[in-house]
Amino acid sequence: MPKEPFTVVGTAFHTPERGQFEILENHLFGVDRQGRISDLLPPDHPDFEARKKAAAAAGQLVELADGQFLMPGLVDLHIHAPQWPQMGKALDVPLEVWLQKYTFPLEAKFADVEFAREVYGELVDGLLANGTTTALYFATVHGPATLALAEICREKGQRALVGKVVMDDPEQCPDYYRDPDAESAVQETRLFIEAVRAMDGGERPLVMPVITPRFIPSCTDAALEGLGALAREYGCHVQTHCSESDWEKDYVEARFGESDAASLDRFGLLTRNTILAHSNFIGEEDMDLIQERGAGVAHCPLSNLFFANAVFPLRKALDRHMHVGLGTDISGGYSPSLFDGCRHAISASKALHGGVHAGLAPAERGAPGEAITHREAFWLATAGGAEALDIPTGSFRPGHEFDALLIETKAAHSNIYLHRGDSLEDLFEKIVLNATRANIGMVWVSGRKVVG
Amino acid sequence: MPKEPFTVVGTAFHTPERGQFEILENHLFGVDRQGRISDLLPPDHPDFEARKKAAAAAGQLVELADGQFLMPGLVDLHIHAPQWPQMGKALDVPLEVWLQKYTFPLEAKFADVEFAREVYGELVDGLLANGTTTALYFATVHGPATLALAEICREKGQRALVGKVVMDDPEQCPDYYRDPDAESAVQETRLFIEAVRAMDGGERPLVMPVITPRFIPSCTDAALEGLGALAREYGCHVQTHCSESDWEKDYVEARFGESDAASLDRFGLLTRNTILAHSNFIGEEDMDLIQERGAGVAHCPLSNLFFANAVFPLRKALDRHMHVGLGTDISGGYSPSLFDGCRHAISASKALHGGVHAGLAPAERGAPGEAITHREAFWLATAGGAEALDIPTGSFRPGHEFDALLIETKAAHSNIYLHRGDSLEDLFEKIVLNATRANIGMVWVSGRKVVG
């Protein structure tokens, strides 16, 4: 939909490449009618003043005030949309209780599309308010409710990749909540893909369909084969859980005699458009394979600690230049904020590499490698996630979608305190480490203002 | 100072004893002129309605609205007041750089009392807004600036225990920032104690002085002896860092041939009024000794991960019924919020007990014991901290100080979402796991409204 072009003038922070942190001090950001960054002028550019004046005269200038900064929108690579109502709940019970008593009964309720609309509306509003401009969603097995999620994202203006979950194995899934059989699971997925593409089929769709086997243990071979065929046919995104826990890793090896990643590859489900959630227990060969296919990993540091008893080997993945980003994993993670996600990623990385158990000798305490920095964490939450999804966002570049946050360091309820002597780089660290939803003054997705 | 009595009617959550979670549904809380809880009536009490009506008629009723809840104020057992300006900064550098390049130069600036007043005013406002009704502060070596902190806490109404830091060993402390010698360090501490007691010397002082050797490595024997004598003479609180890191543990053992805790005890610095920060590397004998003396530990989960390469053995301490609470450890920790502190304590506990390193066998991955729950974390942040300090706050009981938070679950920028089917206990979990400063609508300390 064509919009009015506009111009933002102010200072932006971004991490366009891993290991690269850039301050665009006092720059001018032109946003075109399509919501893309048309150009990006430094303050000493000969056209800067004229462009700024023209935008002001046309009523199309957003000039950042003192204490306001621009940052790229955040990309959530793994979130269970139907688990929104239990975010922050039932995290003190064992996994089996969590699944059987809370999670599956809740997801089953999304057979009711009205209920789904209500929850999903609140979810998308909540995530946008937290600065999540792109989300890769697991929905439920239900086609209509999942299509409702896609519609709501489009209406509210969130960039979204949405998957109807497939789980058809009667031995692993509850009777009251599963696909009736492999054939219908695959057919419902096909219908869902076509419906989403019919709804938003342009060259630059805001909402995209995702082939979503819950994980190998919940799917029959026939379903996995059928979904692999769909992935080839439609070339769309794929998501699933991979090697999250000891149990999952062992289950897949016992069933197929090979790793989770290798099995997914055999079914045609490991592609450049695949995102594997967790992947805590992948080995070197799995990493080689994932990287060869160009697939990515959604690192979910909080739920790693709560449900996996292990943390994804992120440093190794970064050193190998794998595609990787961050997921909140709601509601296995309790926080909807990817700023929290950045902090959790740093903490989990510190725990993994520095060690935690004082009873061990220092050299035996942690895994090899350095912990990640706040710059790397922010890259994961923005450009890293976008790169994994192969979408043109996550940093400020001409041609990229204008998915951005206006950060208000001086907002009411802000815990970001600037002091004499703080450099802009210090300030960026203070934002990454202490920003909350209260600091997010405006949010744009493809140039559309969706918050503020 | 006598105040007007008032009455609060609504639902409160608290954890009066470790392992005990209580919902005071629709109760009436009477607060007397001294700011103490005079009584606490359930809704079926014969006087409930009359008391509520009388309070309303006198204009002294605070009736909680839908979505509002009462919780005890939060107790921060370890925070470096002068490090407030660098909260969230310089956390990507090694400890030695952090200390020498950032922390000591910053603390040295508090020779300037005007600078101190400015920073400390912002600090106390910021902590109160985050719900910290009691703080145990390390200040700096400077008497006048430290007294200014005590005055500011009293003016703004925060319950505070404030210590002038002692660090006199020229071999371990920078020339530009240390006590000139042991004698003056002890004498300055004595003057500080007397000045604070002169300022707030009643039976229920809001602000109390704390004997504060930075840690054994920064103090000479003469300073430690002198401070031990002051502790006996004045019977006031004591705080120091204990066995935080491998380095600190090894240093004390090399110097004294015994552990940090045993050395502190020998100097007369381990008492019922002592709080030991960190204590990650204490062994069973240390725990016995600390417990025998009735001293407490300030667990600082975030800085454990950032600076200690080990996590305090909290489960063991809880099982032994040691005194223990939470510290933010600003600025070794980046967050001023003890709700964050609760979450960090849970995550660190999950990391310690569940393990993090997928390369190890499951049985070798973590330390023995169960991770802590959100209920235990909240107890640590409230009643546990208060018990460690031996002050009558941290839960709602007649005779306790009315130190309380009004939690607004429906505040703007709230990430707490209530849903059909959530019990009040679920709601409590959602608050502990997702509350931010934006959810803190009012704060009282000893019945004085200090926020809202």
PDB file of N, CA and C in Angstrom, chain B residues 333-367:
ATOM      1  N   GLY B 333      26.579  -5.507  38.631  1.00  0.00           N
ATOM      2  CA  GLY B 333      25.317  -5.901  38.001  1.00  0.00           C
ATOM      3  C   GLY B 333      24.761  -4.660  37.321  1.00  0.00           C
ATOM      4  N   TYR B 334      24.080  -4.817  36.189  1.00  0.00           N
ATOM      5  CA  TYR B 334      23.649  -3.637  35.433  1.00  0.00           C
ATOM      6  C   TYR B 334      22.246  -3.163  35.798  1.00  0.00           C
ATOM      7  N   SER B 335      21.506  -3.964  36.551  1.00  0.00           N
ATOM      8  CA  SER B 335      20.098  -3.602  36.758  1.00  0.00           C
ATOM      9  C   SER B 335      19.822  -3.097  38.163  1.00  0.00           C
ATOM     10  N   PRO B 336      19.093  -1.985  38.287  1.00  0.00           N
ATOM     11  CA  PRO B 336      18.725  -1.472  39.598  1.00  0.00           C
ATOM     12  C   PRO B 336      17.487  -2.158  40.185  1.00  0.00           C
ATOM     13  N   SER B 337      16.894  -3.074  39.434  1.00  0.00           N
ATOM     14  CA  SER B 337      15.618  -3.659  39.834  1.00  0.00           C
ATOM     15  C   SER B 337      15.798  -4.992  40.531  1.00  0.00           C
ATOM     16  N   LEU B 338      15.245  -5.114  41.733  1.00  0.00           N
ATOM     17  CA  LEU B 338      15.295  -6.409  42.404  1.00  0.00           C
ATOM     18  C   LEU B 338      14.279  -7.391  41.853  1.00  0.00           C
ATOM     19  N   PHE B 339      13.303  -6.922  41.065  1.00  0.00           N
ATOM     20  CA  PHE B 339      12.507  -7.899  40.307  1.00  0.00           C
ATOM     21  C   PHE B 339      13.423  -8.579  39.289  1.00  0.00           C
ATOM     22  N   ASP B 340      14.253  -7.786  38.598  1.00  0.00           N
ATOM     23  CA  ASP B 340      15.292  -8.407  37.774  1.00  0.00           C
ATOM     24  C   ASP B 340      16.169  -9.331  38.622  1.00  0.00           C
ATOM     25  N   GLY B 341      16.495  -8.863  39.831  1.00  0.00           N
ATOM     26  CA  GLY B 341      17.333  -9.672  40.719  1.00  0.00           C
ATOM     27  C   GLY B 341      16.711 -11.034  40.998  1.00  0.00           C
ATOM     28  N   CYS B 342      15.398 -11.056  41.228  1.00  0.00           N
ATOM     29  CA  CYS B 342      14.703 -12.342  41.431  1.00  0.00           C
ATOM     30  C   CYS B 342      14.898 -13.232  40.215  1.00  0.00           C
ATOM     31  N   ARG B 343      14.706 -12.633  39.027  1.00  0.00           N
ATOM     32  CA  ARG B 343      14.819 -13.421  37.793  1.00  0.00           C
ATOM     33  C   ARG B 343      16.248 -13.904  37.594  1.00  0.00           C
ATOM     34  N   HIS B 344      17.200 -13.049  37.888  1.00  0.00           N
ATOM     35  CA  HIS B 344      18.596 -13.471  37.747  1.00  0.00           C
ATOM     36  C   HIS B 344      18.922 -14.589  38.732  1.00  0.00           C
ATOM     37  N   ALA B 345      18.355 -14.510  39.927  1.00  0.00           N
ATOM     38  CA  ALA B 345      18.620 -15.560  40.921  1.00  0.00           C
ATOM     39  C   ALA B 345      18.070 -16.898  40.434  1.00  0.00           C
ATOM     40  N   ILE B 346      16.889 -16.864  39.833  1.00  0.00           N
ATOM     41  CA  ILE B 346      16.317 -18.111  39.314  1.00  0.00           C
ATOM     42  C   ILE B 346      17.188 -18.644  38.171  1.00  0.00           C
ATOM     43  N   SER B 347      17.546 -17.784  37.221  1.00  0.00           N
ATOM     44  CA  SER B 347      18.346 -18.226  36.073  1.00  0.00           C
ATOM     45  C   SER B 347      19.697 -18.776  36.513  1.00  0.00           C
ATOM     46  N   ALA B 348      20.350 -18.058  37.429  1.00  0.00           N
ATOM     47  CA  ALA B 348      21.665 -18.508  37.887  1.00  0.00           C
ATOM     48  C   ALA B 348      21.537 -19.852  38.591  1.00  0.00           C
ATOM     49  N   SER B 349      20.468 -20.011  39.331  1.00  0.00           N
ATOM     50  CA  SER B 349      20.224 -21.265  40.032  1.00  0.00           C
ATOM     51  C   SER B 349      19.945 -22.400  39.043  1.00  0.00           C
ATOM     52  N   LYS B 350      19.187 -22.095  37.999  1.00  0.00           N
ATOM     53  CA  LYS B 350      18.942 -23.098  36.943  1.00  0.00           C
ATOM     54  C   LYS B 350      20.272 -23.484  36.304  1.00  0.00           C
ATOM     55  N   ALA B 351      21.102 -22.486  36.014  1.00  0.00           N
ATOM     56  CA  ALA B 351      22.396 -22.768  35.376  1.00  0.00           C
ATOM     57  C   ALA B 351      23.262 -23.637  36.281  1.00  0.00           C
ATOM     58  N   LEU B 352      23.264 -23.315  37.574  1.00  0.00           N
ATOM     59  CA  LEU B 352      24.115 -24.057  38.500  1.00  0.00           C
ATOM     60  C   LEU B 352      23.635 -25.492  38.672  1.00  0.00           C
ATOM     61  N   HIS B 353      22.337 -25.674  38.841  1.00  0.00           N
ATOM     62  CA  HIS B 353      21.844 -27.008  39.185  1.00  0.00           C
ATOM     63  C   HIS B 353      21.481 -27.842  37.966  1.00  0.00           C
ATOM     64  N   GLY B 354      20.976 -27.208  36.909  1.00  0.00           N
ATOM     65  CA  GLY B 354      20.639 -27.969  35.703  1.00  0.00           C
ATOM     66  C   GLY B 354      21.853 -28.165  34.812  1.00  0.00           C
ATOM     67  N   GLY B 355      22.811 -27.240  34.926  1.00  0.00           N
ATOM     68  CA  GLY B 355      23.997 -27.311  34.070  1.00  0.00           C
ATOM     69  C   GLY B 355      23.793 -26.548  32.786  1.00  0.00           C
ATOM     70  N   VAL B 356      24.906 -26.285  32.099  1.00  0.00           N
ATOM     71  CA  VAL B 356      24.868 -25.470  30.885  1.00  0.00           C
ATOM     72  C   VAL B 356      25.635 -26.083  29.721  1.00  0.00           C
ATOM     73  N   HIS B 357      26.562 -26.975  30.006  1.00  0.00           N
ATOM     74  CA  HIS B 357      27.527 -27.409  28.995  1.00  0.00           C
ATOM     75  C   HIS B 357      27.066 -28.738  28.378  1.00  0.00           C
ATOM     76  N   ALA B 358      26.511 -28.656  27.160  1.00  0.00           N
ATOM     77  CA  ALA B 358      25.974 -29.845  26.492  1.00  0.00           C
ATOM     78  C   ALA B 358      27.058 -30.887  26.228  1.00  0.00           C
ATOM     79  N   GLY B 359      28.322 -30.455  26.243  1.00  0.00           N
ATOM     80  CA  GLY B 359      29.413 -31.395  25.990  1.00  0.00           C
ATOM     81  C   GLY B 359      29.668 -32.355  27.145  1.00  0.00           C
ATOM     82  N   LEU B 360      29.050 -32.101  28.300  1.00  0.00           N
ATOM     83  CA  LEU B 360      29.207 -33.005  29.445  1.00  0.00           C
ATOM     84  C   LEU B 360      28.008 -33.944  29.541  1.00  0.00           C
ATOM     85  N   ALA B 361      28.216 -35.094  30.160  1.00  0.00           N
ATOM     86  CA  ALA B 361      27.099 -36.015  30.404  1.00  0.00           C
ATOM     87  C   ALA B 361      26.115 -35.341  31.356  1.00  0.00           C
ATOM     88  N   PRO B 362      24.806 -35.637  31.212  1.00  0.00           N
ATOM     89  CA  PRO B 362      23.803 -34.951  32.046  1.00  0.00           C
ATOM     90  C   PRO B 362      24.139 -34.983  33.536  1.00  0.00           C
ATOM     91  N   ALA B 363      24.608 -36.119  34.029  1.00  0.00           N
ATOM     92  CA  ALA B 363      24.860 -36.230  35.471  1.00  0.00           C
ATOM     93  C   ALA B 363      26.027 -35.371  35.920  1.00  0.00           C
ATOM     94  N   GLU B 364      26.917 -35.032  35.005  1.00  0.00           N
ATOM     95  CA  GLU B 364      28.095 -34.228  35.376  1.00  0.00           C
ATOM     96  C   GLU B 364      27.869 -32.737  35.143  1.00  0.00           C
ATOM     97  N   ARG B 365      26.686 -32.397  34.622  1.00  0.00           N
ATOM     98  CA  ARG B 365      26.508 -31.043  34.106  1.00  0.00           C
ATOM     99  C   ARG B 365      26.292 -29.992  35.198  1.00  0.00           C
ATOM    100  N   GLY B 366      25.586 -30.338  36.272  1.00  0.00           N
ATOM    101  CA  GLY B 366      25.258 -29.319  37.274  1.00  0.00           C
ATOM    102  C   GLY B 366      25.691 -29.718  38.674  1.00  0.00           C
ATOM    103  N   ALA B 367      25.498 -28.791  39.607  1.00  0.00           N
ATOM    104  CA  ALA B 367      25.761 -29.067  41.020  1.00  0.00           C
ATOM    105  C   ALA B 367      24.526 -29.741  41.623  1.00  0.00           C
TER     106      ALA B 367
END
